């Protein structure tokens, strides 16, 4: 059974030969050579092959086999580019895939629970924002930078945790009850 990991979303065509700009979430475009799948809307994912790719303005531009013009590329706008989890390389001991952190308890340096990691947003190619949902339903948008992430413990699959040390004042912005 496949466990899909979303690598990016197809954006707009680039030029007239079928190249497509990708909103890329992965660390490395080298994953474009892995067995990939494309999912449009609620349709089941279907295999797709990247014939060529190049970087343009910090995003990959891809040319998919069978997509030879701008119209065909436009028809793929919004499709999700997926990879089967089993196709990904293993992580180093001090690394995890973001997908593995979704749903984790998020702890502060003193061990208190802030909430759970709900989802991740990618406002720019090298930027990752974690949406942390507090027990009372508030959303905290956390800049997921190495200097603010103290560590993670995924050893217990029933109680995975990530510990963060937010920048000064960040929690005041989101948790302050003042209007």
Tab-separated table of C-alpha atoms in Angstrom:
chain	number	residue	atom	x	y	z
A	1	UNK	CA	0.000	0.000	0.000
A	2	UNK	CA	1.396	3.385	-1.005
A	3	UNK	CA	1.984	6.146	1.476
A	4	UNK	CA	2.046	9.266	-0.641
A	5	UNK	CA	4.364	12.173	0.137
A	6	UNK	CA	3.595	15.433	-1.630
A	7	UNK	CA	6.708	16.928	-3.189
A	8	UNK	CA	5.031	19.927	-4.767
A	9	UNK	CA	2.177	21.379	-6.762
A	10	UNK	CA	2.250	22.188	-10.470
A	11	UNK	CA	1.750	25.889	-11.016
A	12	UNK	CA	1.739	27.705	-14.325
A	13	UNK	CA	3.204	26.782	-17.687
A	14	UNK	CA	6.526	28.377	-18.590
A	15	UNK	CA	6.987	29.124	-22.244
A	16	UNK	CA	5.301	27.281	-25.096
A	17	UNK	CA	7.042	23.879	-25.045
A	18	UNK	CA	5.223	22.352	-22.059
A	19	UNK	CA	7.498	23.275	-19.160
A	20	UNK	CA	5.671	23.676	-15.858
A	21	UNK	CA	6.723	25.668	-12.801
A	22	UNK	CA	6.528	23.654	-9.563
A	23	UNK	CA	5.817	24.933	-6.075
A	24	UNK	CA	8.480	22.625	-4.618
A	25	UNK	CA	8.393	21.414	-0.998
A	26	UNK	CA	11.314	18.969	-0.905
A	27	UNK	CA	14.859	19.892	0.052
A	28	UNK	CA	16.394	18.647	-3.164
A	29	UNK	CA	15.214	18.567	-6.763
A	30	UNK	CA	17.148	15.290	-7.105
A	31	UNK	CA	13.896	13.588	-6.083
A	32	UNK	CA	12.597	14.476	-9.559
A	33	UNK	CA	14.408	11.366	-10.774
A	34	UNK	CA	12.457	9.105	-8.357
A	35	UNK	CA	9.329	7.262	-9.533
A	36	UNK	CA	6.736	10.043	-9.378
A	37	UNK	CA	2.970	10.226	-9.543
A	38	UNK	CA	0.580	13.006	-10.447
A	39	UNK	CA	-2.763	13.530	-8.753
A	40	UNK	CA	-5.358	15.866	-10.208
A	41	UNK	CA	-8.199	16.687	-7.843
A	42	UNK	CA	-9.667	13.539	-6.267
A	43	UNK	CA	-8.513	11.217	-9.046
A	44	UNK	CA	-6.174	8.373	-8.097
A	45	UNK	CA	-2.475	9.170	-8.588
A	46	UNK	CA	-1.039	8.108	-11.931
A	47	UNK	CA	2.620	7.494	-12.818
A	48	UNK	CA	4.450	10.355	-14.473
A	49	UNK	CA	8.017	10.723	-15.710
A	50	UNK	CA	10.060	13.895	-15.694
A	51	UNK	CA	11.777	14.133	-19.081
A	52	UNK	CA	13.861	17.162	-18.057
A	53	UNK	CA	14.091	19.752	-15.327
A	54	UNK	CA	15.985	22.911	-14.507
A	55	UNK	CA	15.920	25.549	-11.794
A	56	UNK	CA	14.371	28.948	-12.520
A	57	UNK	CA	13.928	31.658	-9.876
A	58	UNK	CA	14.490	29.153	-7.049
A	59	UNK	CA	11.811	26.752	-8.333
A	60	UNK	CA	12.093	23.727	-10.578
A	61	UNK	CA	10.704	23.907	-14.081
A	62	UNK	CA	9.823	20.429	-15.260
A	63	UNK	CA	8.998	18.905	-18.595
A	64	UNK	CA	6.855	15.789	-18.241
A	65	UNK	CA	6.842	13.030	-20.819
A	66	UNK	CA	3.767	13.432	-23.012
A	67	UNK	CA	3.342	17.141	-22.221
A	68	UNK	CA	4.565	18.949	-25.310
A	69	UNK	CA	2.909	22.337	-25.349
A	70	UNK	CA	1.587	25.156	-23.204
A	71	UNK	CA	-2.044	23.981	-23.382
A	72	UNK	CA	-1.183	20.510	-22.104
A	73	UNK	CA	0.874	22.066	-19.297
A	74	UNK	CA	-1.963	24.439	-18.391
A	75	UNK	CA	-4.308	21.454	-18.031
A	76	UNK	CA	-2.067	20.157	-15.223
A	77	UNK	CA	-2.154	23.354	-13.162
A	78	UNK	CA	-2.891	22.530	-9.515
A	79	UNK	CA	-1.980	18.839	-9.797
A	80	UNK	CA	0.006	17.399	-6.895
A	81	UNK	CA	3.380	15.781	-7.552
A	82	UNK	CA	3.716	12.719	-5.311
A	83	UNK	CA	6.266	10.083	-4.415
A	84	UNK	CA	5.711	6.801	-2.620
A	85	UNK	CA	7.265	7.001	0.865
A	86	UNK	CA	9.180	3.776	0.225
A	87	UNK	CA	11.014	5.466	-2.693
A	88	UNK	CA	12.559	8.131	-0.470
A	89	UNK	CA	16.119	7.780	0.771
A	90	UNK	CA	16.588	7.022	4.469
A	91	UNK	CA	17.136	10.011	6.736
A	92	UNK	CA	20.193	10.673	8.857
A	93	UNK	CA	19.861	10.150	12.622
A	94	UNK	CA	19.293	13.866	13.198
A	95	UNK	CA	16.776	14.278	10.352
A	96	UNK	CA	13.141	13.402	9.749
A	97	UNK	CA	10.692	13.905	6.961
A	98	UNK	CA	8.165	16.627	7.742
A	99	UNK	CA	5.429	14.116	6.970
A	100	UNK	CA	6.585	12.112	10.017
A	101	UNK	CA	6.057	15.115	12.290
A	102	UNK	CA	2.433	15.804	11.327
A	103	UNK	CA	0.212	15.166	14.334
A	104	UNK	CA	3.144	15.218	16.769
A	105	UNK	CA	2.794	16.860	20.136
A	106	UNK	CA	4.697	20.158	20.121
A	107	UNK	CA	6.493	20.881	23.376
A	108	UNK	CA	8.184	24.022	24.662
A	109	UNK	CA	11.647	23.989	26.298
A	110	UNK	CA	10.118	23.610	29.789
A	111	UNK	CA	8.281	20.456	28.657
A	112	UNK	CA	4.837	22.032	28.545
A	113	UNK	CA	2.645	21.141	25.588
A	114	UNK	CA	1.894	23.938	23.123
A	115	UNK	CA	-0.290	21.829	20.833
A	116	UNK	CA	-0.009	19.511	17.829
A	117	UNK	CA	1.604	20.001	14.440
A	118	UNK	CA	-1.409	20.334	12.146
A	119	UNK	CA	0.074	21.109	8.730
A	120	UNK	CA	2.977	22.781	6.972
A	121	UNK	CA	2.951	25.768	4.630
A	122	UNK	CA	5.685	26.689	2.161
A	123	UNK	CA	5.506	30.444	1.469
A	124	UNK	CA	8.858	30.426	-0.371
A	125	UNK	CA	11.198	27.732	-1.704
A	126	UNK	CA	13.457	27.702	1.370
A	127	UNK	CA	10.818	28.641	3.953
A	128	UNK	CA	8.686	26.290	5.972
A	129	UNK	CA	5.946	27.434	8.357
A	130	UNK	CA	4.427	24.973	10.807
A	131	UNK	CA	0.803	25.402	11.765
A	132	UNK	CA	0.520	24.316	15.390
A	133	UNK	CA	-2.991	23.814	16.765
A	134	UNK	CA	-3.326	24.505	20.502
A	135	UNK	CA	-5.695	22.443	22.694
A	136	UNK	CA	-8.179	25.357	22.688
A	137	UNK	CA	-8.146	25.526	18.863
A	138	UNK	CA	-5.849	28.508	18.293
A	139	UNK	CA	-3.371	28.394	15.451
A	140	UNK	CA	0.281	29.295	15.997
A	141	UNK	CA	2.348	29.838	12.850
A	142	UNK	CA	5.899	28.819	13.666
A	143	UNK	CA	8.963	29.506	11.469
A	144	UNK	CA	10.490	26.027	11.175
A	145	UNK	CA	14.143	27.029	11.245
A	146	UNK	CA	16.872	24.887	12.758
A	147	UNK	CA	17.670	27.523	15.388
A	148	UNK	CA	14.103	27.233	16.806
A	149	UNK	CA	13.760	23.426	16.670
A	150	UNK	CA	15.364	21.800	19.693
A	151	UNK	CA	14.707	18.204	18.735
A	152	UNK	CA	12.224	15.442	18.122
A	153	UNK	CA	11.492	12.010	19.497
A	154	UNK	CA	9.660	9.628	17.209
A	155	UNK	CA	10.684	6.461	19.078
A	156	UNK	CA	7.173	5.937	20.452
A	157	UNK	CA	4.867	5.911	17.400
A	158	UNK	CA	1.870	6.467	19.688
A	159	UNK	CA	3.358	9.606	21.286
A	160	UNK	CA	5.792	11.329	18.901
A	161	UNK	CA	6.997	14.764	20.032
A	162	UNK	CA	8.913	17.711	18.666
A	163	UNK	CA	10.370	20.338	20.988
A	164	UNK	CA	10.639	23.942	19.836
A	165	UNK	CA	12.022	27.165	21.256
A	166	UNK	CA	9.984	29.894	19.524
A	167	UNK	CA	11.487	33.325	18.861
A	168	UNK	CA	10.812	35.863	21.618
A	169	UNK	CA	7.309	37.311	21.476
A	170	UNK	CA	5.941	34.837	18.921
A	171	UNK	CA	3.615	33.049	21.326
A	172	UNK	CA	2.371	36.391	22.688
A	173	UNK	CA	1.156	37.284	19.205
A	174	UNK	CA	-0.911	34.113	18.868
A	175	UNK	CA	-1.936	33.287	22.410
A	176	UNK	CA	-2.678	36.738	23.813
A	177	UNK	CA	-6.433	37.070	24.337
A	178	UNK	CA	-6.423	40.852	23.886
A	179	UNK	CA	-8.478	42.066	20.893
